[in-house]
Structure formats: C-alpha cells, structure tokens
Short mmCIF file of C-alpha atoms in Angstrom, two decimals:
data_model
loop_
_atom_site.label_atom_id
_atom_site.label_comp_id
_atom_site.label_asym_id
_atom_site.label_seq_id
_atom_site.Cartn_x
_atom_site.Cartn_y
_atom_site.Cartn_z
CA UNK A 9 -95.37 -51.60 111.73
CA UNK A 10 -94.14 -49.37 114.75
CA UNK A 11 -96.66 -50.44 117.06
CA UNK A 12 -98.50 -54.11 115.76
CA UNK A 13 -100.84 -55.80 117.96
CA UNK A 14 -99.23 -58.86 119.07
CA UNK A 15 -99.92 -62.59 117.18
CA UNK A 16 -102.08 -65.04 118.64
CA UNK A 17 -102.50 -68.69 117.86
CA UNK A 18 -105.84 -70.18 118.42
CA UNK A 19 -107.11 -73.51 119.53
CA UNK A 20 -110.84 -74.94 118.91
CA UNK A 21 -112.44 -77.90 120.64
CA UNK A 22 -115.07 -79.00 118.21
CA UNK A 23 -118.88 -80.62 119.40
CA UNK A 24 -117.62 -83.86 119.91
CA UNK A 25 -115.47 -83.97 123.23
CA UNK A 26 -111.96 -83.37 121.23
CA UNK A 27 -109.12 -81.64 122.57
CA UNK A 28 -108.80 -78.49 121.58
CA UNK A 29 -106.83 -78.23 117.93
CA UNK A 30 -104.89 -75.26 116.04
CA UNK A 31 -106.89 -73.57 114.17
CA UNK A 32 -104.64 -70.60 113.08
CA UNK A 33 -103.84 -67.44 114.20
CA UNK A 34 -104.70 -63.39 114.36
CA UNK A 35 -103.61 -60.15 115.52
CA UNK A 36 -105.45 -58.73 118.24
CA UNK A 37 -104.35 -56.13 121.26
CA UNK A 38 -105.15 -58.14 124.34
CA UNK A 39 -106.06 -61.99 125.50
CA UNK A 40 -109.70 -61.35 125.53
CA UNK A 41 -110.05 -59.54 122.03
CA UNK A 42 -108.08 -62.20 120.87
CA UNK A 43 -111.04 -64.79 121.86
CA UNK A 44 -113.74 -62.22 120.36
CA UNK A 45 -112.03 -62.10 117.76
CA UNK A 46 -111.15 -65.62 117.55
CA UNK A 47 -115.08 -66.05 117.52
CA UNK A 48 -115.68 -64.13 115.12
CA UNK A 49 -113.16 -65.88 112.57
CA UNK A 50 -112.83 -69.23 113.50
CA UNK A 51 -116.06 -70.31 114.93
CA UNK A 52 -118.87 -68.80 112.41
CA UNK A 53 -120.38 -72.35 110.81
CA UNK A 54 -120.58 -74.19 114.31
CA UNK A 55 -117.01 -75.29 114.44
CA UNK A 56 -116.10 -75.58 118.20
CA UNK A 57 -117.35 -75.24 121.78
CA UNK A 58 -114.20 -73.91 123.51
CA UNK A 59 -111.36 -71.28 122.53
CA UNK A 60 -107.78 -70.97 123.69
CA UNK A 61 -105.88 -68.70 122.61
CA UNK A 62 -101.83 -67.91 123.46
CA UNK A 63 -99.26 -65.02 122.48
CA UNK A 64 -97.56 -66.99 119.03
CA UNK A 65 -93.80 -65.52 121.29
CA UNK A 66 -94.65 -67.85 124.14
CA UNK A 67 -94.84 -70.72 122.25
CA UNK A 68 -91.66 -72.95 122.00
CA UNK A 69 -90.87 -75.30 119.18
CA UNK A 70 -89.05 -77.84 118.46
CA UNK A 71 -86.80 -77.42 115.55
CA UNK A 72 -86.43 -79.50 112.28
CA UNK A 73 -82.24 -79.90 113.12
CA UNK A 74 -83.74 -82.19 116.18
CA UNK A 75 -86.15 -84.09 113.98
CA UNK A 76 -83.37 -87.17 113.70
CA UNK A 77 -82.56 -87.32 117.63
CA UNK A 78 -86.12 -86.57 118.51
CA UNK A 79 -88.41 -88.54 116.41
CA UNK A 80 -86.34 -91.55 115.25
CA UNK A 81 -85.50 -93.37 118.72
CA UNK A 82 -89.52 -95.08 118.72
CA UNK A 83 -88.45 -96.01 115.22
CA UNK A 84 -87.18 -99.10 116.38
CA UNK A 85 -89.47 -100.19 118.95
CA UNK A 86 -92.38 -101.72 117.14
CA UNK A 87 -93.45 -103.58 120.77
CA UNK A 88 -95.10 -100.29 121.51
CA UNK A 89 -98.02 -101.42 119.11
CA UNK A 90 -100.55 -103.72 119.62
CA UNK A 91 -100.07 -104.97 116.32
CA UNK A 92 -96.63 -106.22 117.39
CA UNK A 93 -98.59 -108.84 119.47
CA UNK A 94 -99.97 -112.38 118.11
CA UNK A 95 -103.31 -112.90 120.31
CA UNK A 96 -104.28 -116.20 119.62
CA UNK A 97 -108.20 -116.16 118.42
CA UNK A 98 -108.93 -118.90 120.70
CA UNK A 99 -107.93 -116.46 123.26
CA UNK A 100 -110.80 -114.08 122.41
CA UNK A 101 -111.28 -110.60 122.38
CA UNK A 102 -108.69 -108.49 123.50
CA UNK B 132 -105.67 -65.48 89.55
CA UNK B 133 -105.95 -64.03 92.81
CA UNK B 134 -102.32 -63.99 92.70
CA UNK B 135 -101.55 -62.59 88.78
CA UNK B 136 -97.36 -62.68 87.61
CA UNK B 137 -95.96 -63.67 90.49
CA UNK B 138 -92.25 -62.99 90.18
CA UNK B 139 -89.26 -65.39 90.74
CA UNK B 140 -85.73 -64.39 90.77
CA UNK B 141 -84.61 -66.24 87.72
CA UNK B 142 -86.63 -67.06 84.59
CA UNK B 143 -86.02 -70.55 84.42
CA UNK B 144 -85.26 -73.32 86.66
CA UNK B 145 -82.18 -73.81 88.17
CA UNK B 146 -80.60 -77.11 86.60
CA UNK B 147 -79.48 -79.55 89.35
CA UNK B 148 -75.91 -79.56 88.61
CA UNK B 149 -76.02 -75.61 89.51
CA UNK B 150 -77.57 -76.44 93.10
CA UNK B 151 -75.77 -76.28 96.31
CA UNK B 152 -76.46 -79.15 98.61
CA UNK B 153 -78.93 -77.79 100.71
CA UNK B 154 -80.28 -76.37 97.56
CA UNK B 155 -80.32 -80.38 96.49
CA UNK B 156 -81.92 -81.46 99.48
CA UNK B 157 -84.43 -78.98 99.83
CA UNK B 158 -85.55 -79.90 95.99
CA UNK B 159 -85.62 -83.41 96.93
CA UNK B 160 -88.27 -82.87 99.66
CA UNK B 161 -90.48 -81.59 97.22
CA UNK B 162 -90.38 -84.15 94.90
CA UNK B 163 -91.29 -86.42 97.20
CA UNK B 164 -94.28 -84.53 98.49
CA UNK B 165 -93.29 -83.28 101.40
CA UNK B 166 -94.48 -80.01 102.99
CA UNK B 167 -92.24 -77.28 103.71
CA UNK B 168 -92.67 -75.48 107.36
CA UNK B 169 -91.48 -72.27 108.38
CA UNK B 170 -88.40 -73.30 110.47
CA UNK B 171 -87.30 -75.61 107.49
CA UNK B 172 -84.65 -74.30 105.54
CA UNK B 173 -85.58 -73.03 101.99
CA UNK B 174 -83.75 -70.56 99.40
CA UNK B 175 -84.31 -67.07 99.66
CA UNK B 176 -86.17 -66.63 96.32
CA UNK B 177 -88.43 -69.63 97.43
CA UNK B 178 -89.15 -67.25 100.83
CA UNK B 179 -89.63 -64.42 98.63
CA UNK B 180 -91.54 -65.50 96.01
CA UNK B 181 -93.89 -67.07 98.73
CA UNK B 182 -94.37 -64.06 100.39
CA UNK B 183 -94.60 -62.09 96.95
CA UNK B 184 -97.62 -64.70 96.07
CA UNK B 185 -99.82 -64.87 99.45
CA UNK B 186 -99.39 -61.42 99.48
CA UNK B 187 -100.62 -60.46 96.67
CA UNK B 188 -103.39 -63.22 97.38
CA UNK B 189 -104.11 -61.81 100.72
CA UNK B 190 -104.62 -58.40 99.31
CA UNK B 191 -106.99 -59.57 97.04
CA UNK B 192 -109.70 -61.33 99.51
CA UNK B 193 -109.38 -57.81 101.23
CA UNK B 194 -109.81 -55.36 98.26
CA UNK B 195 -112.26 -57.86 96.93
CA UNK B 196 -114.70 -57.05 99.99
CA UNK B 197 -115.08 -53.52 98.12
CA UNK B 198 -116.95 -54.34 94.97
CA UNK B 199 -119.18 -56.67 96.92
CA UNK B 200 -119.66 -54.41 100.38
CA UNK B 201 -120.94 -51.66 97.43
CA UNK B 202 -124.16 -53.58 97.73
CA UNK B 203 -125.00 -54.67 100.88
CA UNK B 204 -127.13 -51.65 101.83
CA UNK B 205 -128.99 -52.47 98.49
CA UNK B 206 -129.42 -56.03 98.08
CA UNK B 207 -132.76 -56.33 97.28
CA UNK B 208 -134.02 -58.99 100.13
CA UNK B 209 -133.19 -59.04 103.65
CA UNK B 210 -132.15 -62.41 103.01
CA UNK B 211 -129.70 -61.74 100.32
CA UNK B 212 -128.37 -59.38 102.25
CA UNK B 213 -127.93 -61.37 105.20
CA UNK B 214 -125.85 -63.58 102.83
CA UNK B 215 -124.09 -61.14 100.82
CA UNK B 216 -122.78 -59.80 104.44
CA UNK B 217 -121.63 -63.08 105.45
CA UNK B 218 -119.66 -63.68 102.17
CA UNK B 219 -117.48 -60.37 102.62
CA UNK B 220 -117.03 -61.35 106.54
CA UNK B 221 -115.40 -64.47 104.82
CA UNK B 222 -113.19 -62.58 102.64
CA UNK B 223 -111.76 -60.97 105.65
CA UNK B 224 -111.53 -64.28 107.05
CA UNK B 225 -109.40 -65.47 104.06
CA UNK B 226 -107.18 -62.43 104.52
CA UNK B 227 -106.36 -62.78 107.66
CA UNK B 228 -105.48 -66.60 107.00
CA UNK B 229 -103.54 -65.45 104.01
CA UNK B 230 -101.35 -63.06 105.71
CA UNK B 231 -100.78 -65.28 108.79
CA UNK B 232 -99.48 -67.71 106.13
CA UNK B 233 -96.98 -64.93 104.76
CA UNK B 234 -95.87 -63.74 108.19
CA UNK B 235 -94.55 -66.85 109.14
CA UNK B 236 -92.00 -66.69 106.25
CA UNK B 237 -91.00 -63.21 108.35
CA UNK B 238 -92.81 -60.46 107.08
CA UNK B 239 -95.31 -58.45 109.05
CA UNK B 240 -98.88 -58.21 108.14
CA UNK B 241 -98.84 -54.36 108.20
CA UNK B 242 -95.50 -54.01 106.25
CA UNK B 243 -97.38 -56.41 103.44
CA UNK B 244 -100.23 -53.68 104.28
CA UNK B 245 -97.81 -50.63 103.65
CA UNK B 246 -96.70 -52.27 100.08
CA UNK B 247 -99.66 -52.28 99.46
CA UNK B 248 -100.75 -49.13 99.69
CA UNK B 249 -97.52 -47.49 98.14
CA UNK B 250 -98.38 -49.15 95.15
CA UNK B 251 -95.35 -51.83 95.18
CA UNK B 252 -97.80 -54.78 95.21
CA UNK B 253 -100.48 -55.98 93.56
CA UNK B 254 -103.98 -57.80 93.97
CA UNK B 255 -105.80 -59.00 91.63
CA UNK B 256 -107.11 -57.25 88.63
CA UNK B 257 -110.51 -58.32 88.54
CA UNK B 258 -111.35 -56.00 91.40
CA UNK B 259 -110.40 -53.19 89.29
CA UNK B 260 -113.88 -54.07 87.55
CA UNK B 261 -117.07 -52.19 88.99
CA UNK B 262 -120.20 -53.94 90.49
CA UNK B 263 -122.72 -51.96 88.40
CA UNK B 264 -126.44 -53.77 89.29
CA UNK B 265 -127.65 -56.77 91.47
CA UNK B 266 -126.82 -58.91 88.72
CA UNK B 267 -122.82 -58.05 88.48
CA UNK B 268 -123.07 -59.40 92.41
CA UNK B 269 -124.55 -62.88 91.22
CA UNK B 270 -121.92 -63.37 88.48
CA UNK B 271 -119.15 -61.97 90.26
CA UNK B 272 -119.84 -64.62 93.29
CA UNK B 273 -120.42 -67.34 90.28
CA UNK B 274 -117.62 -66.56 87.95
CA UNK B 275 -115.12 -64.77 90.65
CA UNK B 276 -115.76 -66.61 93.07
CA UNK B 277 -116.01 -69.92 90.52
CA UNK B 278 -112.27 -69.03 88.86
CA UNK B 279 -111.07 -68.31 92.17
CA UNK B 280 -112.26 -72.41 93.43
CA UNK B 281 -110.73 -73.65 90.05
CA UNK B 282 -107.28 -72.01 91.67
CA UNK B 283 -107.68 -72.79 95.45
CA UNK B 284 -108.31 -76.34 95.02
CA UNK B 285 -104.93 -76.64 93.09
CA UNK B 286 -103.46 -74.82 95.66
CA UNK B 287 -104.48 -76.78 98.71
CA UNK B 288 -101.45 -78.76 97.23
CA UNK B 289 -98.98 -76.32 97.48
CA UNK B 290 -95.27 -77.17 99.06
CA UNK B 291 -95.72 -74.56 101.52
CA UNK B 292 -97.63 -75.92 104.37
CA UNK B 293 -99.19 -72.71 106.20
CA UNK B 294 -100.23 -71.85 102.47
CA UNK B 295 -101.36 -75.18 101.70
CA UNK B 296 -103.36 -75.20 104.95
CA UNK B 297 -105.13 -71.73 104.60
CA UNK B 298 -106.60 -73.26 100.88
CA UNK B 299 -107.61 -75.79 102.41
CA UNK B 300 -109.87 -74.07 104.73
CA UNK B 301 -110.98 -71.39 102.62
CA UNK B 302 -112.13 -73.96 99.60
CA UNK B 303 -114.58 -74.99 102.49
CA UNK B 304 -115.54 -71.86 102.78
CA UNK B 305 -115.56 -70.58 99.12
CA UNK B 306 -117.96 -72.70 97.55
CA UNK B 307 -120.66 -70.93 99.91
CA UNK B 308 -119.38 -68.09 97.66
CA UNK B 309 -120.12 -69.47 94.45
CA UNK B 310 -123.17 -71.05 94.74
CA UNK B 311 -124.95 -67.88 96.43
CA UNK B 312 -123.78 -66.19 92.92
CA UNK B 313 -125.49 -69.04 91.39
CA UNK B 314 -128.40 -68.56 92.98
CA UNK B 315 -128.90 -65.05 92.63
CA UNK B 316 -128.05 -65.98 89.05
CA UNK B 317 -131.16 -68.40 88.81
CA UNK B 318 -133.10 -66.21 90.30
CA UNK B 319 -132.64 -63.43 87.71
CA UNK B 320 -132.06 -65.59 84.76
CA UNK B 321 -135.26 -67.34 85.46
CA UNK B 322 -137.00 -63.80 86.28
CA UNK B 323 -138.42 -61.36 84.28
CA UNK B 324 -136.97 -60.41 80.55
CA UNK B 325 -135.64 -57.23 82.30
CA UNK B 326 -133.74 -59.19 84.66
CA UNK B 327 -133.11 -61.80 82.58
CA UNK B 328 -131.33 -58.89 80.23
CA UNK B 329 -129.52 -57.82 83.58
CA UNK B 330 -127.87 -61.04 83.90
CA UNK B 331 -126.89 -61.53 80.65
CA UNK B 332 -125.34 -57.92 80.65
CA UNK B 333 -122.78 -58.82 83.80
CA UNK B 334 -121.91 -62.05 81.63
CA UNK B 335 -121.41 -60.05 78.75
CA UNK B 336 -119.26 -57.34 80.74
CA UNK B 337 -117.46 -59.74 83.22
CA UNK B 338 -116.51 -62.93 81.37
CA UNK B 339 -113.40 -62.18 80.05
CA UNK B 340 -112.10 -60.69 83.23
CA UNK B 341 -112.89 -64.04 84.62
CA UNK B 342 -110.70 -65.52 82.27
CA UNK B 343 -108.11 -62.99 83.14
CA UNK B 344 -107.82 -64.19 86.66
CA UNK B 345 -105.62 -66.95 85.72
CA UNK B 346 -102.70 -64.80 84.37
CA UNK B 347 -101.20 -64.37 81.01
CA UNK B 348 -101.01 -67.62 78.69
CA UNK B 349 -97.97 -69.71 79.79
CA UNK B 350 -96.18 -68.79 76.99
CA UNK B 351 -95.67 -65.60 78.23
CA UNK B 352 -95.32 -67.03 82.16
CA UNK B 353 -91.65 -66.88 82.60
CA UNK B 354 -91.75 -67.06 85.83
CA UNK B 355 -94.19 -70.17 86.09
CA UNK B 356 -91.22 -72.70 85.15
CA UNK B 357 -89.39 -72.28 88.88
CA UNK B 358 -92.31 -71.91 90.84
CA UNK B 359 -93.63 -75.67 89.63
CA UNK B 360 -90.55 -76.64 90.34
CA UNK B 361 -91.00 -75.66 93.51
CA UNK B 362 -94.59 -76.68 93.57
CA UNK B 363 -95.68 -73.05 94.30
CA UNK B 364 -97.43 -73.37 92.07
CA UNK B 365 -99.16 -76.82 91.08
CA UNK B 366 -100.66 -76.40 87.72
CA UNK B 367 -100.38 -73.40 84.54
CA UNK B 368 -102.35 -70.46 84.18
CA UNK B 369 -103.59 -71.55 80.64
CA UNK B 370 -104.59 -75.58 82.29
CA UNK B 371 -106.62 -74.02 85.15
CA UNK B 372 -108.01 -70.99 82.78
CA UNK B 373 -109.23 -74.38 80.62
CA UNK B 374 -110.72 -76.61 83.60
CA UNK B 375 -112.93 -72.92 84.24
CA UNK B 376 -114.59 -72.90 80.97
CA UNK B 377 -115.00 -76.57 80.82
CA UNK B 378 -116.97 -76.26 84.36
CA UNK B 379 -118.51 -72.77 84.05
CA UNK B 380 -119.98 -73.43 80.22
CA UNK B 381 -122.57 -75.80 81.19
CA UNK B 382 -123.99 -73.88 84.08
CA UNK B 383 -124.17 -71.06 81.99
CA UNK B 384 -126.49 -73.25 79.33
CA UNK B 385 -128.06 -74.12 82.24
CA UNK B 386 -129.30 -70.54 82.86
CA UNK B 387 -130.22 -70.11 79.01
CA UNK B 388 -127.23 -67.36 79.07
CA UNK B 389 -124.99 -66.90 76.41
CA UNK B 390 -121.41 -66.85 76.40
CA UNK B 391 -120.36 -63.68 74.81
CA UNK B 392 -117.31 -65.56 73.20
CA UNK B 393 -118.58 -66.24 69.46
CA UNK B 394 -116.11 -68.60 68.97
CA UNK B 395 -116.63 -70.76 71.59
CA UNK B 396 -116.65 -74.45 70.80
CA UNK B 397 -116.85 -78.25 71.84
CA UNK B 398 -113.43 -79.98 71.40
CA UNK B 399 -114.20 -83.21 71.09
CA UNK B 400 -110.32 -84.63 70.90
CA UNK B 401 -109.20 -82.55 73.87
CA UNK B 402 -112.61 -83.06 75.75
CA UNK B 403 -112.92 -79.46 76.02
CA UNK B 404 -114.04 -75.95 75.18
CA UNK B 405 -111.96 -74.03 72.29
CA UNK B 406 -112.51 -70.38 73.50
CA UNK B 407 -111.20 -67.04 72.74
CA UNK B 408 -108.03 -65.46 75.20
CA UNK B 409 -109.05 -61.99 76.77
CA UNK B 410 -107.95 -58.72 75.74
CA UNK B 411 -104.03 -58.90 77.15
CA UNK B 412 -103.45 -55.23 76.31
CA UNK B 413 -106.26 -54.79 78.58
CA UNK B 414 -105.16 -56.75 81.24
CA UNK B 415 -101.75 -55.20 81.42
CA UNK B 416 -103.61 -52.28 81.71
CA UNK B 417 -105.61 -52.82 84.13
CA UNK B 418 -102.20 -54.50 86.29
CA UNK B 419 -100.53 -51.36 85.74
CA UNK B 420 -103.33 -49.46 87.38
CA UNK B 421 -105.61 -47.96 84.82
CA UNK B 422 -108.45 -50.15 85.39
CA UNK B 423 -112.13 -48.56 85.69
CA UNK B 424 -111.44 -48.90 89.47
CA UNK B 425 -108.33 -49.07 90.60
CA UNK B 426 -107.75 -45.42 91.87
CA UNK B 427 -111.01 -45.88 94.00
CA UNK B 428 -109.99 -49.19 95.39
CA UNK B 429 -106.74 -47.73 96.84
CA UNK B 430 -108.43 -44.72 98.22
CA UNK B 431 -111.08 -46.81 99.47
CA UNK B 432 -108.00 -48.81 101.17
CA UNK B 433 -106.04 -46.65 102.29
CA UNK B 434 -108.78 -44.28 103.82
CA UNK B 435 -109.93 -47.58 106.27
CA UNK B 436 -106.42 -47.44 107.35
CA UNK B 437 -105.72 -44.52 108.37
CA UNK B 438 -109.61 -43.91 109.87
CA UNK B 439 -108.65 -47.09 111.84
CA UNK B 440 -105.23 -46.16 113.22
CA UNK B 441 -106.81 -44.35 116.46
CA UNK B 442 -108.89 -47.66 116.79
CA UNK B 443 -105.71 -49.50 116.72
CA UNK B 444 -103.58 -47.45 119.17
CA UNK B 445 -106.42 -46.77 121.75
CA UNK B 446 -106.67 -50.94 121.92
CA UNK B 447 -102.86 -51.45 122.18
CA UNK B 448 -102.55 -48.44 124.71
CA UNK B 449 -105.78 -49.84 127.04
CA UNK B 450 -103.81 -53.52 126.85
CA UNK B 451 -100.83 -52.24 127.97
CA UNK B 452 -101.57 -50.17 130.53
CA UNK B 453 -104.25 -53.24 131.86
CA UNK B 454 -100.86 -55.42 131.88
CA UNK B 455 -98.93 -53.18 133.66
CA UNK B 456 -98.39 -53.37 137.32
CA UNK B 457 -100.50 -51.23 139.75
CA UNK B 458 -98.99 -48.20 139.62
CA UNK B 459 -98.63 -47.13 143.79
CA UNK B 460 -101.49 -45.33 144.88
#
C-alpha cells in the first residue's frame, strides 16, 4: 500500500485499421512493463496490433456536473446530420 | 457465487419516501437503465457494497488459480497442459480486471490484497474444495467454471459500469473455461471404466459445492433485497442456482454420468429440474474457514506475497531512479 506501482490505462488498435480503444487498465512499475504487461493481458487471443499505454493520474476527465453545458448545446442542431437533408432521388447518389 | 453474502448496510430497501434527493435521483438512473461511472455520485453503502462484492469476486479468480495450478506439472498431455496453463493465465486476467473495477470506486488493489489476507474478506468457498485427480480438473472447469458463466452473464448487466464492463469481457473469455472441462470430461467419461469411475467420483464429490456457489436460498439473502434495487445484483441466488441445473443436467446425461442428487426430477409446470439444496451447515462452514482447504489457500496466498515483495520494490526502485534526472557526474 506504502509503495504501489503506479495505474496504467491501456489502449488496443485491433487488425482492422481502428484507432486505438480502452481496453482497461493494470499496475505496473514503469512505461515499458506496462506494455509487456499490457501484452500479456490484453492481447493473448489476437486482439490488437498496437499498444498505448498512459499513467491513469495524467489523464483528465470531464466531469458528470458538466454533462448539461457540455453535451446538450449539439442537441439542437439536427443540420449537422445528413439525415437533416432532403436529396431529391432524381438528384442521384449523394 | 464467486461473490457469496455480500453485505449491504441495511436489510431491506430503503422506501422512497425515506430518500434524500440525490438519493431519488440516483435511484431513478437505475431504473431507467442507466450505468453508473465512477465520478457519478452514488450513496456510500452503494460504493461499499460494490467494492465489498468485486472484491470478494476478484479474490476469487486469484485463489481459484490454486486448485487448478496444482495440476499443471501433471496434466497428463502436453496439450492439456498447454490449455490448463492458459486457463489460470486467464484467471489472473479476470483479477486484475476485477480489482481495476473496485479501485475506481477508491480503494487500492493491495489494501483489497491486505483484507484479504488478514482474513476480513472472503472469496469464494468452492476453492476451499481440493483438486484430488485429473478428473476433479475437468469438472471443476465444467461445473465451476459452468456456475460461474450462469453468474457472469447476469452480471454483464450490472448498474456499475467498470463492473459491468469487466463481465463482459471475461464471459468471452470464460466459456474457453468451461468447455475445456467439458472436454476433458468426454474424454474420461467416454474412456476406460477406471476413468469413467474417476469422473463420476469428482461429480459425486463436487456437485453440491457447485450448487453452493450461488449463495444461501433467498430466503435467507437479506441482503439481496437492496442490492436489486440497486441492480448490483440482477437476478437471486436461488433463480440463477435453478438456470445451472436446468443447463448442466443434460450435459451430464450426455456423458452417461449420474447426478448424485436422488431426488432430482423433471418439473414439467415450472419447466425445470426439482433438486435437492446443499448441505448449508456445510457451507457456513466452509465460509467461516474450516473448509478442507482453506488454511492452505491463505498460506499459499500469502507466501506469493511476501516472496514477491523484493520483486516489487526492485521494479519500482529501477523505475524511479531511470526517471530521475542525471545525477552530475
């Protein structure tokens, strides 16, 4: 408890040209046993290609007290979709 | 189950009218389905009967590596053993997920690890059962293993997202677990009468521990009531105890073994099995520590620990000193 290995979070990018995706997280001394480590957890039926991996204490989050102010502004702006668009189907392919 | 009794503060559910607003809201959000994240607010018994339940859940993938590592030097192919080693790397795997899960409800992996070990929480009891022969592996990754399915999948719906999540990815994982019990099952089953004997001998021995793994009968749950409520949990101990016999009987027939419950029957009106309820003097027991294994599972624990802690501090000291700045020559 005195001394704990710092938390990482870890990040996969699977086969298929994806960005790289949370995966979850470990305990691990340094940056590069992290990724060993990370390998040897995360990646053992084929899942990815690529690991990141960051210190969980650098991460910053948004909190769930901003959710109203951050989130529901685009809300209201359904013009943002294509969908909001009538394409006539003379017009073709779009 | 792998997480047996899990206490709440109160023994029944807090009636609406008793709530304080937050309280309101937060009980609102799960009733309509929504997925509680770490930096969401949430009453302290719902933190702390979280971190009471992946705990305990988390121990149990790790202890549970013990009865099954017993046999990796002797499984009797190199191909069974190849498997048999991968299925314990995957129970550290699902302890590690596990305790992430709890830490980010504030606790620290290695104070969870230090309850542990001074006895002030639990895993599950079915590890407190030895792995005799070859054929206790097969039906503990088939019945375990099985039970253990019967409980994740329920849990993948959990209102605790990190928990939810970590179910989620080990039921992928898990039902590699069962069906490599299966097979070594078959294999024995279908085998000679002495192995066939074998087999039916870790049936006879580990079948109502199975059962066990779901937790006393509701009835005497009274802590179940608050954590549905809170959709800790998402179904009884007695309803997912039932949906294991109804899918474990018929792949039991399947291997010609028999149950060793003589009262086991077809229910035709409830479309499924009438069986017999374990021994629950036992299982208290064996909770209370005087299982066949439960001194030797702590030792066994605790010794890795402390054998590891120069591993630990040699890794931590080498990082540290690597980050620091050059030191003037």
């Amino acid at each position: 408890m005195k001394d704990e290995w710092p938390l990482w979070e870890v990040f996969i990018r699977g086969q298929h040209g994806m960005s790289h995706r949370h995966v979850g997280s470990l305990h691990a001394p340094d940056a590069e046993t992290a990724i060993r480590n990370a390998r040897d957890v995360y990646t053992r039926r084929n899942e990815g290609v690529s690991i990141w991996v960051v210190q969980a204490a650098h991460i910053a989050a948004s909190s769930p007290g901003e959710k109203g102010p951050l989130f529901e502004p685009s809300n209201s702006k359904v013009y943002r979709h294509p969908t909001f668009f009538d394409i006539p189907e003379d017009a073709g392919a779009m | 189950m792998y997480a047996q009794m899990i206490r709440t503060a109160s023994t029944g559910v807090k009636p609406r009218e008793e709530m304080t607003p937050e309280e309101r809201r937060f009980q609102d959000r799960i009733d309509a389905g929504e997925k509680i994240e770490p930096k969401d607010w949430m009453p302290d018994d719902y933190r702390a009967t979280l971190i009471r339940q992946i705990g305990q859940h988390a121990h149990s993938e790790v202890v549970g590596q013990l009865p099954e590592g017993n046999w990796i030097t002797r499984a009797p192919t190199l191909e069974r053993k190849a498997i048999l080693l991968a299925k314990v790397q995957d129970e550290a795997g699902h302890g590690l997920y596990l305790y992430s899960a709890a830490e980010t409800l504030g606790v620290s992996r290695d104070e969870l690890i230090e309850l542990l070990h001074e006895g002030r929480m639990k895993y599950s009891s079915i590890f407190n059962y030895p792995t005799l022969n070859w054929a206790d592996i097969g039906a503990v990754g088939w019945l375990v293993d099985g039970a253990a399915i019967v409980n994740q999948v329920a849990l993948q719906r959990t209102s605790y997202g990190p928990y939810s999540r970590a179910m989620i990815r080990i039921c992928k994982e898990e039902s590699f677990h069962a069906r490599q019990g299966y097979s070594i099952m078959m294999a024995m089953a279908f085998g000679t009468p002495e192995q066939k004997r074998m087999a039916q001998d870790a049936v006879d021995r580990l079948w109502y521990p199975a059962l066990m793994m779901f937790g006393p009968p509701d009835k005497d749950s009274v802590h179940t009531a608050q954590s549905m409520a809170w959709k800790i949990k998402v179904a009884t101990n007695d309803e997912l105890r039932q949906k294991f016999v109804n899918q474990t009987i018929p792949q039991m027939e399947y291997l010609g073994l028999k149950c060793p419950d003589p009262d086991l029957k077809w229910n035709e009106e409830k479309q499924g099995y009438d069986f017999t309820e374990p021994d629950w003097d036992e299982f208290f027991d064996v909770i209370k520590g005087n299982g066949p294994c439960n001194v030797d599972r702590m030792n066994d624990r605790v010794k890795a620990w402390e054998k590891g802690a120069w591993v630990r501090d040699a890794l931590l000291a080498h990082a540290r000193k690597k980050a620091a700045p050059a030191a003037a020559e």
